[in-house]
CSV table of N, CA, C and O in Angstrom, one decimal:
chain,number,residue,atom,x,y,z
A,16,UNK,N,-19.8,6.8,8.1
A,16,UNK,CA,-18.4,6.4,8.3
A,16,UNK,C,-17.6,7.6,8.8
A,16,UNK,O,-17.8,8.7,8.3
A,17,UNK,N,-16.5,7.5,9.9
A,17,UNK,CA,-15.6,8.3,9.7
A,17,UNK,C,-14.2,8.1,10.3
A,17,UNK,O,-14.0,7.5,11.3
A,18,UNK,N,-13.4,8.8,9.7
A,18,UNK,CA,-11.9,8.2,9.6
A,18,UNK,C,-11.2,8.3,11.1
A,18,UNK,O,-11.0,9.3,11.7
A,19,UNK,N,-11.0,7.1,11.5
A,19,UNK,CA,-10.1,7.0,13.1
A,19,UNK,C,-8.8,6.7,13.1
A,19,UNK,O,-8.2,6.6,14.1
A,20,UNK,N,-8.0,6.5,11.5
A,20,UNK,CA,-7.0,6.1,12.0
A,20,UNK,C,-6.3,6.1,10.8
A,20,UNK,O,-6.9,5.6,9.9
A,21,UNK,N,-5.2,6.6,10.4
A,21,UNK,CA,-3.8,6.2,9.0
A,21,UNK,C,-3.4,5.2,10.0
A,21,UNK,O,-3.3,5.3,11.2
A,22,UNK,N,-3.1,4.2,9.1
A,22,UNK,CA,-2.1,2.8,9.7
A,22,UNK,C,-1.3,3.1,8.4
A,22,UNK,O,-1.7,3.4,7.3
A,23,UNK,N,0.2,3.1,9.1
A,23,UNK,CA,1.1,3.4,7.8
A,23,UNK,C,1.8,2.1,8.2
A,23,UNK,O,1.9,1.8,9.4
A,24,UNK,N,2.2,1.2,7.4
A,24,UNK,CA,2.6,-0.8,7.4
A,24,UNK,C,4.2,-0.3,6.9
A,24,UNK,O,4.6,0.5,6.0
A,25,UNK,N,4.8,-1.0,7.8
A,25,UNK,CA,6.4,-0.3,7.7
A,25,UNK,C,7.2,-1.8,7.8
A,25,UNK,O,6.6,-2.7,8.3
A,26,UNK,N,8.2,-1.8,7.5
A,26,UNK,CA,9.0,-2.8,7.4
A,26,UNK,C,10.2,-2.9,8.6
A,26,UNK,O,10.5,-4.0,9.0
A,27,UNK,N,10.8,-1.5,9.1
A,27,UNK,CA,11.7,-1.3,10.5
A,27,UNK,C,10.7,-0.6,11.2
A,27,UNK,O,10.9,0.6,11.2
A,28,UNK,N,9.4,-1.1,11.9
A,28,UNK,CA,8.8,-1.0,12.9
A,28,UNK,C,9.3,-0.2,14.0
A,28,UNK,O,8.6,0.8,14.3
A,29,UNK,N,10.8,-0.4,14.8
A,29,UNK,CA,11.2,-0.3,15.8
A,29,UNK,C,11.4,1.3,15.8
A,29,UNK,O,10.8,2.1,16.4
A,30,UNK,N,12.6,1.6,14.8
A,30,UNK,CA,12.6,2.8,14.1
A,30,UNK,C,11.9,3.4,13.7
A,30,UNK,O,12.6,4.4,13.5
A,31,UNK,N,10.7,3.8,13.4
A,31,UNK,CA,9.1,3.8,13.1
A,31,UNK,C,8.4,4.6,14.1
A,31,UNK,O,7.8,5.6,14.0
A,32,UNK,N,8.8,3.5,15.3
A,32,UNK,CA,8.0,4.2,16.3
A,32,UNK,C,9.0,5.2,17.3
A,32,UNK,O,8.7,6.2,17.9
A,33,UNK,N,10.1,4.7,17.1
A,33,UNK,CA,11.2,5.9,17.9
A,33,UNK,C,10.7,7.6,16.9
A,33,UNK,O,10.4,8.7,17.3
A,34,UNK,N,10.9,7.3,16.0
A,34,UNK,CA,10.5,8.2,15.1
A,34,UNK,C,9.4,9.2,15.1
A,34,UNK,O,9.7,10.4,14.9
A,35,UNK,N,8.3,8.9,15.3
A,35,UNK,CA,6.7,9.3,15.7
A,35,UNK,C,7.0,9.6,17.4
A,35,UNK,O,6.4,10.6,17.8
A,36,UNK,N,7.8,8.8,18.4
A,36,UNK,CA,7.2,9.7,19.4
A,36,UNK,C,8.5,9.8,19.3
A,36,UNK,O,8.6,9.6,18.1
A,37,UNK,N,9.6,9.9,19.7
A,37,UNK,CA,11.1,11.1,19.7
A,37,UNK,C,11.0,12.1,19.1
A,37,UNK,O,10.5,13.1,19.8
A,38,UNK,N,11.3,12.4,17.7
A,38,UNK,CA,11.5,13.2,16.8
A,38,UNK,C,10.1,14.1,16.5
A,38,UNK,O,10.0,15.3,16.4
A,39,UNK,N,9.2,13.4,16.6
A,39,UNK,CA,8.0,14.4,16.2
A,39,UNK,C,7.4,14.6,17.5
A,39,UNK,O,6.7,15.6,17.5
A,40,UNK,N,7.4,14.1,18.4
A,40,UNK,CA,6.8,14.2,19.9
A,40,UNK,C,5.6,13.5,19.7
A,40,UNK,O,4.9,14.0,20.6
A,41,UNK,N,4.7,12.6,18.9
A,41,UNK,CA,3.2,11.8,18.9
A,41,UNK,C,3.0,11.6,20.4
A,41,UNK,O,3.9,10.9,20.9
A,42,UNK,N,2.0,12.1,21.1
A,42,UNK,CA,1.7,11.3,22.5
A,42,UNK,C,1.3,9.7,21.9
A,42,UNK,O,0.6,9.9,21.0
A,43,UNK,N,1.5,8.5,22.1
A,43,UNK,CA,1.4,7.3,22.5
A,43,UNK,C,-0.2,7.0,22.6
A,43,UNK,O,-0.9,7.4,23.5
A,44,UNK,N,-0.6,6.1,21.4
A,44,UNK,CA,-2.2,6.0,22.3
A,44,UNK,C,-2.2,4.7,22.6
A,44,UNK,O,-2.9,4.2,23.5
A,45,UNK,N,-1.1,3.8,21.6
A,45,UNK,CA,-1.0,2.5,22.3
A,45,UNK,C,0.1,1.9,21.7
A,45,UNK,O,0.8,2.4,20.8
A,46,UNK,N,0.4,0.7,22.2
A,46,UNK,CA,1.7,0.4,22.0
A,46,UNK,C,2.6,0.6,22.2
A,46,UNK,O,2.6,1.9,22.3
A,47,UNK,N,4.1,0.3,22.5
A,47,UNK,CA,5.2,0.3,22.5
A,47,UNK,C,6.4,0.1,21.1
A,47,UNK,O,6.1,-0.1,19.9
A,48,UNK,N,7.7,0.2,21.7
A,48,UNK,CA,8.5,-0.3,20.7
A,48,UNK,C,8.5,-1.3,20.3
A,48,UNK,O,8.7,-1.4,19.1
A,49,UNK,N,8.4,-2.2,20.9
A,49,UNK,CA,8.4,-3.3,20.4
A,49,UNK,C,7.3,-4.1,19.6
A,49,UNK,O,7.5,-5.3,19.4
A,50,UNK,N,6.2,-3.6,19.2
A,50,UNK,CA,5.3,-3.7,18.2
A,50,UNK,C,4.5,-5.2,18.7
A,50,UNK,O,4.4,-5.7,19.8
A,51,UNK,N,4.2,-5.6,17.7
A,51,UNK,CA,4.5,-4.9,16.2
A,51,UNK,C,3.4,-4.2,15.6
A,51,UNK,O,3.2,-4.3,14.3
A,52,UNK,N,2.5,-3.2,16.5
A,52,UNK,CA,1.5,-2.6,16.1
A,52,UNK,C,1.5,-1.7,17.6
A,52,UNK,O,1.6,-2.0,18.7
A,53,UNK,N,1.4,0.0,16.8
A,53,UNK,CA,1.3,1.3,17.8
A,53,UNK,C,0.3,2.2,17.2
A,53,UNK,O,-0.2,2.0,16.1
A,54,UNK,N,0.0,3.0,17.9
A,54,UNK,CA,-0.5,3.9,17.2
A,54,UNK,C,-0.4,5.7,18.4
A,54,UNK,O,0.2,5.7,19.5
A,55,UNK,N,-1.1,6.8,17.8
A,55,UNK,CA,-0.3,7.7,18.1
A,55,UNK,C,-1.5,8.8,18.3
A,55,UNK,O,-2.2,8.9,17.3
A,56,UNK,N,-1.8,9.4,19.1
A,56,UNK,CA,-3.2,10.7,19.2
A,56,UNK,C,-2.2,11.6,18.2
A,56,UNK,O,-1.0,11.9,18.3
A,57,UNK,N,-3.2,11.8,17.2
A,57,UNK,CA,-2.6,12.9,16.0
A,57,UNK,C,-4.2,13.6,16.0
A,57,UNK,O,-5.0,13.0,15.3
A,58,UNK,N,-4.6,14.9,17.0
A,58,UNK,CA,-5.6,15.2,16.7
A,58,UNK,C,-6.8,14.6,17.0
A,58,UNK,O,-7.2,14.1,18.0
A,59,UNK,N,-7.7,14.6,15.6
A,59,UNK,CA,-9.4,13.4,16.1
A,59,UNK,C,-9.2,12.5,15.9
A,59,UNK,O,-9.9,11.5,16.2
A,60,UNK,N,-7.5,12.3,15.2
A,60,UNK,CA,-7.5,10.5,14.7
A,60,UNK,C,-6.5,10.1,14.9
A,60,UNK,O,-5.8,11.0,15.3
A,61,UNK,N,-5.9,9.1,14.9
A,61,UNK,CA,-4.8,8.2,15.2
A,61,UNK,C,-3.9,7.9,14.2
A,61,UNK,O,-4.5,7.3,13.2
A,62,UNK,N,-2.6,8.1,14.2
A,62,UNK,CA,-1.8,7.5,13.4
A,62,UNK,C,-0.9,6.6,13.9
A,62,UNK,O,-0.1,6.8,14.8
A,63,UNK,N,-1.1,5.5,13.1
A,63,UNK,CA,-0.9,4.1,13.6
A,63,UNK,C,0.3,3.2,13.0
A,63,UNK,O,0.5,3.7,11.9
A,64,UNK,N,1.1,2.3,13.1
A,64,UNK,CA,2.6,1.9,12.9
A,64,UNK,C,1.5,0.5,12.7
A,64,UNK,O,0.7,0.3,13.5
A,65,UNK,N,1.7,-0.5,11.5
A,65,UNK,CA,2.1,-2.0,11.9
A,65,UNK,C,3.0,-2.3,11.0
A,65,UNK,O,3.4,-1.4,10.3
A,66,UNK,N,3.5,-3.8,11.0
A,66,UNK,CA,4.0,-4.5,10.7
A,66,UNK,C,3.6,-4.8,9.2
A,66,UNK,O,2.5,-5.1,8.8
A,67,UNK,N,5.1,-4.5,8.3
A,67,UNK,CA,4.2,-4.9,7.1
A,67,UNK,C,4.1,-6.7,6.2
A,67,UNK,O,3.7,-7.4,5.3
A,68,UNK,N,4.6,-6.7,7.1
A,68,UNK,CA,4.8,-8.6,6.7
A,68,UNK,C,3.9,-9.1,7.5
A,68,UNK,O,3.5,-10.2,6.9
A,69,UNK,N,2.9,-9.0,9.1
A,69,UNK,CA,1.9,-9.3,9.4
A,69,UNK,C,0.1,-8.6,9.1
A,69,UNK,O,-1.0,-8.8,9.5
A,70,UNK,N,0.7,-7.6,8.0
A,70,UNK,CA,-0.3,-6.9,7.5
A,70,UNK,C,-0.8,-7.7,5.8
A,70,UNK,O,-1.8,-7.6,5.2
A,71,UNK,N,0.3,-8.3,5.5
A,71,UNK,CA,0.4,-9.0,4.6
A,71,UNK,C,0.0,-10.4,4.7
A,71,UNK,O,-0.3,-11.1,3.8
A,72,UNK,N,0.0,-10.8,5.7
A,72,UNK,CA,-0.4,-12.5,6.4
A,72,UNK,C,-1.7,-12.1,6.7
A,72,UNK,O,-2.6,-12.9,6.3
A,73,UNK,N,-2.2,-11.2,7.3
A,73,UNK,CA,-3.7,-10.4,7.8
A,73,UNK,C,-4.7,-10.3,6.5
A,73,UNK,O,-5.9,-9.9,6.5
A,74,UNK,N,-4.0,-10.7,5.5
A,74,UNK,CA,-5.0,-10.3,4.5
A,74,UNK,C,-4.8,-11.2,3.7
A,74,UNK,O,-5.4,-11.1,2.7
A,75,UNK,N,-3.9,-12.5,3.7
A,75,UNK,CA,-3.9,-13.7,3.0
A,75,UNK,C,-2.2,-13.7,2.0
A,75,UNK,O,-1.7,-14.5,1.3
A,76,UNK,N,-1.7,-12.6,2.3
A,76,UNK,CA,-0.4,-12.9,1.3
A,76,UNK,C,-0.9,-12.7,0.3
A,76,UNK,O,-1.7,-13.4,-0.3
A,77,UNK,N,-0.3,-11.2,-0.2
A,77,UNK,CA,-0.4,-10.9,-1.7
A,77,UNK,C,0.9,-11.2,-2.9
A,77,UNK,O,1.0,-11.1,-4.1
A,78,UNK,N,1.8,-11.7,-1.6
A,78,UNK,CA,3.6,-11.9,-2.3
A,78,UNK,C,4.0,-10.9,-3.2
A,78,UNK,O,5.0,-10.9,-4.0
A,79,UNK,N,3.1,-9.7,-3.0
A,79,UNK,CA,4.3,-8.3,-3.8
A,79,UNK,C,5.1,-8.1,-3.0
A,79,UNK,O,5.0,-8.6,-1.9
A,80,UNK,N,6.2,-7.4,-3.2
A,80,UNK,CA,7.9,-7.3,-3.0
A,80,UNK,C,7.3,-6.0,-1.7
A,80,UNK,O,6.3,-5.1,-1.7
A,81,UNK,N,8.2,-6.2,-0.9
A,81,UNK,CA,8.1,-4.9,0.2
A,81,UNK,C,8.7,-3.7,-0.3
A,81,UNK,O,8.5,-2.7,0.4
A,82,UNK,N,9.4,-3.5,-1.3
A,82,UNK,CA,9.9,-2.1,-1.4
A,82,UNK,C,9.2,-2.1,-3.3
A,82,UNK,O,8.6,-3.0,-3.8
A,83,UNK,N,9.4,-1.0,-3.7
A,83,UNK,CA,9.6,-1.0,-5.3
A,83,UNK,C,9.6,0.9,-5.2
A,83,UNK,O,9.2,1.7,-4.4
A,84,UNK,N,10.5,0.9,-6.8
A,84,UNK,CA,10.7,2.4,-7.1
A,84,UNK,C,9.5,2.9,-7.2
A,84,UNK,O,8.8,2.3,-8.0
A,85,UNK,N,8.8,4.1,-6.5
A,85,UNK,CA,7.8,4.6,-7.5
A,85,UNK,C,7.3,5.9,-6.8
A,85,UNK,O,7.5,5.9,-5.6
A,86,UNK,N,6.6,7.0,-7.3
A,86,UNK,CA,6.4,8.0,-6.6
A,86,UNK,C,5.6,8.1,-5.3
A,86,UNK,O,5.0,7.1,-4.9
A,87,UNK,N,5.5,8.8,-4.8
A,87,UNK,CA,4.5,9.2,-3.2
A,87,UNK,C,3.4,8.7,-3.5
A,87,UNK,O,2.9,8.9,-4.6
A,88,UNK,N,2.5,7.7,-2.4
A,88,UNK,CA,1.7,7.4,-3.1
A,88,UNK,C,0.5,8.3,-2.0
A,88,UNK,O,-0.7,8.4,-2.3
A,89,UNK,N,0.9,8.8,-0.9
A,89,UNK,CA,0.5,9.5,0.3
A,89,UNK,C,1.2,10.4,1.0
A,89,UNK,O,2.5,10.4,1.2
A,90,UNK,N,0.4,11.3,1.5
A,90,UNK,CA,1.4,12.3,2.2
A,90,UNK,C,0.7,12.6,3.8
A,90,UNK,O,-0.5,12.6,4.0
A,91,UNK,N,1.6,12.8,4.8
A,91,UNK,CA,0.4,13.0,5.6
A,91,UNK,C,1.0,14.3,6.1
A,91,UNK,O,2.1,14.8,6.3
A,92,UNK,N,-0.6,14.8,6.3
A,92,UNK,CA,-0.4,16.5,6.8
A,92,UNK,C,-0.7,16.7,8.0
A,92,UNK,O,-1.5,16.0,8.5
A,93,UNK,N,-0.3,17.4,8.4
A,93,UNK,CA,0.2,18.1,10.2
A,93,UNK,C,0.3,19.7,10.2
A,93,UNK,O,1.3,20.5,10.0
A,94,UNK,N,-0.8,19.8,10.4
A,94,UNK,CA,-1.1,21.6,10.9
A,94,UNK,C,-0.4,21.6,12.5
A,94,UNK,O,-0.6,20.7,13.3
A,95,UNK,N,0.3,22.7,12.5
A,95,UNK,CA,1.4,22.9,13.3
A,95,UNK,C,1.3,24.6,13.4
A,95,UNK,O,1.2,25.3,12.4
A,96,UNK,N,1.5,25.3,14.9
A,96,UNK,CA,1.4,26.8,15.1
A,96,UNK,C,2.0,27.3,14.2
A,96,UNK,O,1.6,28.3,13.5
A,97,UNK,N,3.4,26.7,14.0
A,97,UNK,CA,4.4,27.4,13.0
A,97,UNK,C,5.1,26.8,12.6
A,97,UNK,O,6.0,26.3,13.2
A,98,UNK,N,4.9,26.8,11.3
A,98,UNK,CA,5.8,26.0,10.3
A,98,UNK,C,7.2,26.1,10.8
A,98,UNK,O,7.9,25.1,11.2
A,99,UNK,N,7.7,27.5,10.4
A,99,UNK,CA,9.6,28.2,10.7
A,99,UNK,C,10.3,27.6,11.9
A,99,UNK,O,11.4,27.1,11.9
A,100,UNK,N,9.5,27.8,13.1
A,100,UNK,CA,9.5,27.1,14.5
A,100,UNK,C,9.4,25.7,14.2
A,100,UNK,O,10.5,25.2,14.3
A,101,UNK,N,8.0,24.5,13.7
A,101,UNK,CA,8.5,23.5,13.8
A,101,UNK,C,9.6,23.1,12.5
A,101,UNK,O,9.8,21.9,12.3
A,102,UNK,N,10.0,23.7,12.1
A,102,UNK,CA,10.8,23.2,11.0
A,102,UNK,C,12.1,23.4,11.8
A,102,UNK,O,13.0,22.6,11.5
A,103,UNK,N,12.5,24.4,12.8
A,103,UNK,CA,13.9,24.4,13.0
A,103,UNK,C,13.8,23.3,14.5
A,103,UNK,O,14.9,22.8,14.9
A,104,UNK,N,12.8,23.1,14.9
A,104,UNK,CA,12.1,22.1,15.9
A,104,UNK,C,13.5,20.7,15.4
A,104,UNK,O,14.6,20.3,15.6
A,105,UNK,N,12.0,20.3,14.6
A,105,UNK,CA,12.9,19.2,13.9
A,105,UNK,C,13.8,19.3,13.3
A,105,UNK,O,14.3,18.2,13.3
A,106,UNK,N,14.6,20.4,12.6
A,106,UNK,CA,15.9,20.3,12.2
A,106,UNK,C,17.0,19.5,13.2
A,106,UNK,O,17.7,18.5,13.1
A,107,UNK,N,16.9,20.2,14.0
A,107,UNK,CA,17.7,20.6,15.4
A,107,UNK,C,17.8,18.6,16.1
A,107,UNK,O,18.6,18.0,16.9
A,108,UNK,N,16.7,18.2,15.2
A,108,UNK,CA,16.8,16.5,16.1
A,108,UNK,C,16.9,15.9,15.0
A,108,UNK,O,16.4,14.8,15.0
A,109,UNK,N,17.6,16.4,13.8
A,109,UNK,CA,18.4,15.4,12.9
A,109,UNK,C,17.4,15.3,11.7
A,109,UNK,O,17.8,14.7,10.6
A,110,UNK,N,15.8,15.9,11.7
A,110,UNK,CA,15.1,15.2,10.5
A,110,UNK,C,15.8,16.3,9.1
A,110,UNK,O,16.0,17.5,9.3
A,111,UNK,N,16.0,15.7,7.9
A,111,UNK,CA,16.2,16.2,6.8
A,111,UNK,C,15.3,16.6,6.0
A,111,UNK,O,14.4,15.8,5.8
A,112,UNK,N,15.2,17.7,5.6
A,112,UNK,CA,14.0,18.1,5.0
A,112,UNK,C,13.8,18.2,3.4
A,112,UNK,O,14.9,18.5,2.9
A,113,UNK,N,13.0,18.0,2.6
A,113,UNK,CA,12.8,18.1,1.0
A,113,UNK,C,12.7,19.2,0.5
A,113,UNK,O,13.1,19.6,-0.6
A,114,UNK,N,11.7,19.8,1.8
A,114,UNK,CA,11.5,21.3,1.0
A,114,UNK,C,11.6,22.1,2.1
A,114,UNK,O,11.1,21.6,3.1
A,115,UNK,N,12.3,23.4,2.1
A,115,UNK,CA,12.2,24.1,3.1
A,115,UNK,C,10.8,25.0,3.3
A,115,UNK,O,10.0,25.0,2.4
A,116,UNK,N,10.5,25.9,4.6
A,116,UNK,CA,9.1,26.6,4.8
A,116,UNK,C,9.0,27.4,3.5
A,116,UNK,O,9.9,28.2,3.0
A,117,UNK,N,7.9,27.2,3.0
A,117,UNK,CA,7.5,28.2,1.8
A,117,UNK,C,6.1,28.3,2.0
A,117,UNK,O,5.5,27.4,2.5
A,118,UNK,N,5.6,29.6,1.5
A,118,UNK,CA,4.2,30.1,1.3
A,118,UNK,C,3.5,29.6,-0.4
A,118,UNK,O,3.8,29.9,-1.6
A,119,UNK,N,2.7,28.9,-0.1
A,119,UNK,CA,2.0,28.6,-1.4
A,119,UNK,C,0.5,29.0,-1.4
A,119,UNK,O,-0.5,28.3,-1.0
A,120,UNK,N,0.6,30.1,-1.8
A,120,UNK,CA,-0.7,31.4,-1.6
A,120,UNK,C,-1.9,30.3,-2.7
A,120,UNK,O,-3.1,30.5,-2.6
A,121,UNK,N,-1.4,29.4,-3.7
A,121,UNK,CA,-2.7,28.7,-4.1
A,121,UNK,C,-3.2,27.8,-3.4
A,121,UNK,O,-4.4,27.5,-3.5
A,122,UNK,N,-2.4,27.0,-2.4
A,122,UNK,CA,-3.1,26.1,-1.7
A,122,UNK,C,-3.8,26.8,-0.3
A,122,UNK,O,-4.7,26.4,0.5
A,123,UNK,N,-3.1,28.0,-0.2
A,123,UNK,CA,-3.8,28.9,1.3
A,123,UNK,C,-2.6,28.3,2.6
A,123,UNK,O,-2.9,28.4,3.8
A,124,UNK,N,-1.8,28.0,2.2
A,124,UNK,CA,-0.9,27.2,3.1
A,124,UNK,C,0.6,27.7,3.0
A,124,UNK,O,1.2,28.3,2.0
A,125,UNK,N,1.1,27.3,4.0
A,125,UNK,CA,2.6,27.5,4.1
A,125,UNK,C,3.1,26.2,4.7
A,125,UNK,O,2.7,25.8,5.7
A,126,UNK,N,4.1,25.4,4.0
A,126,UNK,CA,4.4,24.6,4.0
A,126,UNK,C,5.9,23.8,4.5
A,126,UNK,O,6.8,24.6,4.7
A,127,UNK,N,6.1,22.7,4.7
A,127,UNK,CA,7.7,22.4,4.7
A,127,UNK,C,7.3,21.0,4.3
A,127,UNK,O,6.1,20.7,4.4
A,128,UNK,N,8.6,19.6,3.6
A,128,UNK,CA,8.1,18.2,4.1
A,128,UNK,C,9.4,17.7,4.2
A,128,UNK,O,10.6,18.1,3.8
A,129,UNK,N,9.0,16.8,4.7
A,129,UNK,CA,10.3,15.7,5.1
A,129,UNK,C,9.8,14.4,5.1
A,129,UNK,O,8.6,14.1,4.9
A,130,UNK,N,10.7,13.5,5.4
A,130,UNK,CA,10.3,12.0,5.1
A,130,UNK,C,10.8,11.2,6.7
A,130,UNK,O,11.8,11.7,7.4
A,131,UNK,N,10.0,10.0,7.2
A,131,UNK,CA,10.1,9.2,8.0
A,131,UNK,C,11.1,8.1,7.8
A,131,UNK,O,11.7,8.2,6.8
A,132,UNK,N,11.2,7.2,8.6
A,132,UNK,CA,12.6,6.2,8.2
A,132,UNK,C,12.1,5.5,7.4
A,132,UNK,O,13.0,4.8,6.9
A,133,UNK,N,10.9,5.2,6.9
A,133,UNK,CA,10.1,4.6,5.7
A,133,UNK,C,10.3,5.2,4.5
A,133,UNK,O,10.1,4.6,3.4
A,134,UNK,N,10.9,6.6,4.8
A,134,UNK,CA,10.4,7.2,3.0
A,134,UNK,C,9.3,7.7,3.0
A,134,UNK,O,9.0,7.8,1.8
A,135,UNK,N,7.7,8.2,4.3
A,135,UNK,CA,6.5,8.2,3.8
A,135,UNK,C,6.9,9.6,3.8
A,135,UNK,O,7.9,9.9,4.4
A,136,UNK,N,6.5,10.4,3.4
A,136,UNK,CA,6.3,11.8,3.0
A,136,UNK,C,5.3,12.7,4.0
A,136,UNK,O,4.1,12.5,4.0
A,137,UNK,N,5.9,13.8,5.0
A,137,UNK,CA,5.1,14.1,5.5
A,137,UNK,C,5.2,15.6,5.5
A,137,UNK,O,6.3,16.1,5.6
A,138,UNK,N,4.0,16.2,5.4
A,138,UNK,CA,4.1,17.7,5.4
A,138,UNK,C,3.7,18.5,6.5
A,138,UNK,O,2.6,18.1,6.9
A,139,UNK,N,4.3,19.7,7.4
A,139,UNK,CA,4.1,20.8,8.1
A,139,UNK,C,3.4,21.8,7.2
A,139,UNK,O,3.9,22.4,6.2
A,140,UNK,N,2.1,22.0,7.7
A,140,UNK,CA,1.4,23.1,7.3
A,140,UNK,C,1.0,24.5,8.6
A,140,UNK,O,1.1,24.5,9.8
A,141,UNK,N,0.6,25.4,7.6
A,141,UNK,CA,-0.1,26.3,8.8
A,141,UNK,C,-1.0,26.9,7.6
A,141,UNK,O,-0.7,26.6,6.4
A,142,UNK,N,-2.2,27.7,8.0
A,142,UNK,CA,-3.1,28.6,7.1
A,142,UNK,C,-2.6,29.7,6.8
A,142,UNK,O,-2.2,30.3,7.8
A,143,UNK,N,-2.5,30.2,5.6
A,143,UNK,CA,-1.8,31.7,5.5
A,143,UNK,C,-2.9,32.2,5.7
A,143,UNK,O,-4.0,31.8,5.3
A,144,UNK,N,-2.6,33.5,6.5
A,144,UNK,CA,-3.4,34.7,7.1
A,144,UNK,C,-4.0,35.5,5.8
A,144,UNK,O,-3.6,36.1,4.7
A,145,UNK,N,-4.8,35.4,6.2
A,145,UNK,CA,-5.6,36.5,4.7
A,145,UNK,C,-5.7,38.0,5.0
A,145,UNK,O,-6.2,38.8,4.2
């Protein structure tokens, strides 16, 4: 087996995907805005938008609620030349960020994260230099 794709199931689709290619620049590997299924060249693999109410019909209706309180349940990581640079990158086109660039010498990484119009949690990394 090996991994081709994060499908992240979103509820404002539209916004979703302006989001992934505007704001972060994703080249397009398929789809448009108007959905209700895109996906995005992120590297070896694709990160992918559908619908979360026909992801829910796709699998028989499980009738849990589309939203509920609860912590991160994924994060997605994005190695990037430069954290400082893509962090003021994206500042500059409105994304809000959680954490600003910091070095976290236990993970080997330098970091930033911010969130999508979903709420999914996504992190800028780079490798700290040894």
């Amino acid at each position: 087996m090996r991994l081709t794709h994060v499908r992240l199931l979103v509820t404002d689709y539209p916004t979703c995907f302006r989001f992934y290619r505007d704001v972060l620049g994703l080249p397009i590997g398929f789809g448009d805005e108007g959905g209700p299924y895109g996906d995005f060249v992120a590297g070896a693999a694709f990160l992918a938008l559908y619908d979360r109410r026909l992801m829910d019909e796709a699998i028989g209706g499980t009738g849990k609620p589309l939203s509920a309180e609860a912590m991160d349940r994924l994060t997605l990581s994005m190695e990037v030349d430069s954290v400082d640079g893509t962090y003021e990158q994206l500042r500059a086109r409105g994304v809000k960020f959680v954490t600003e660039p910091l070095d976290r010498p236990a993970w080997g990484i330098r970091t930033a994260h911010f969130r999508d119009p979903e709420g999914n949690l996504i992190e800028i990394y780079k490798d700290l230099q040894a």
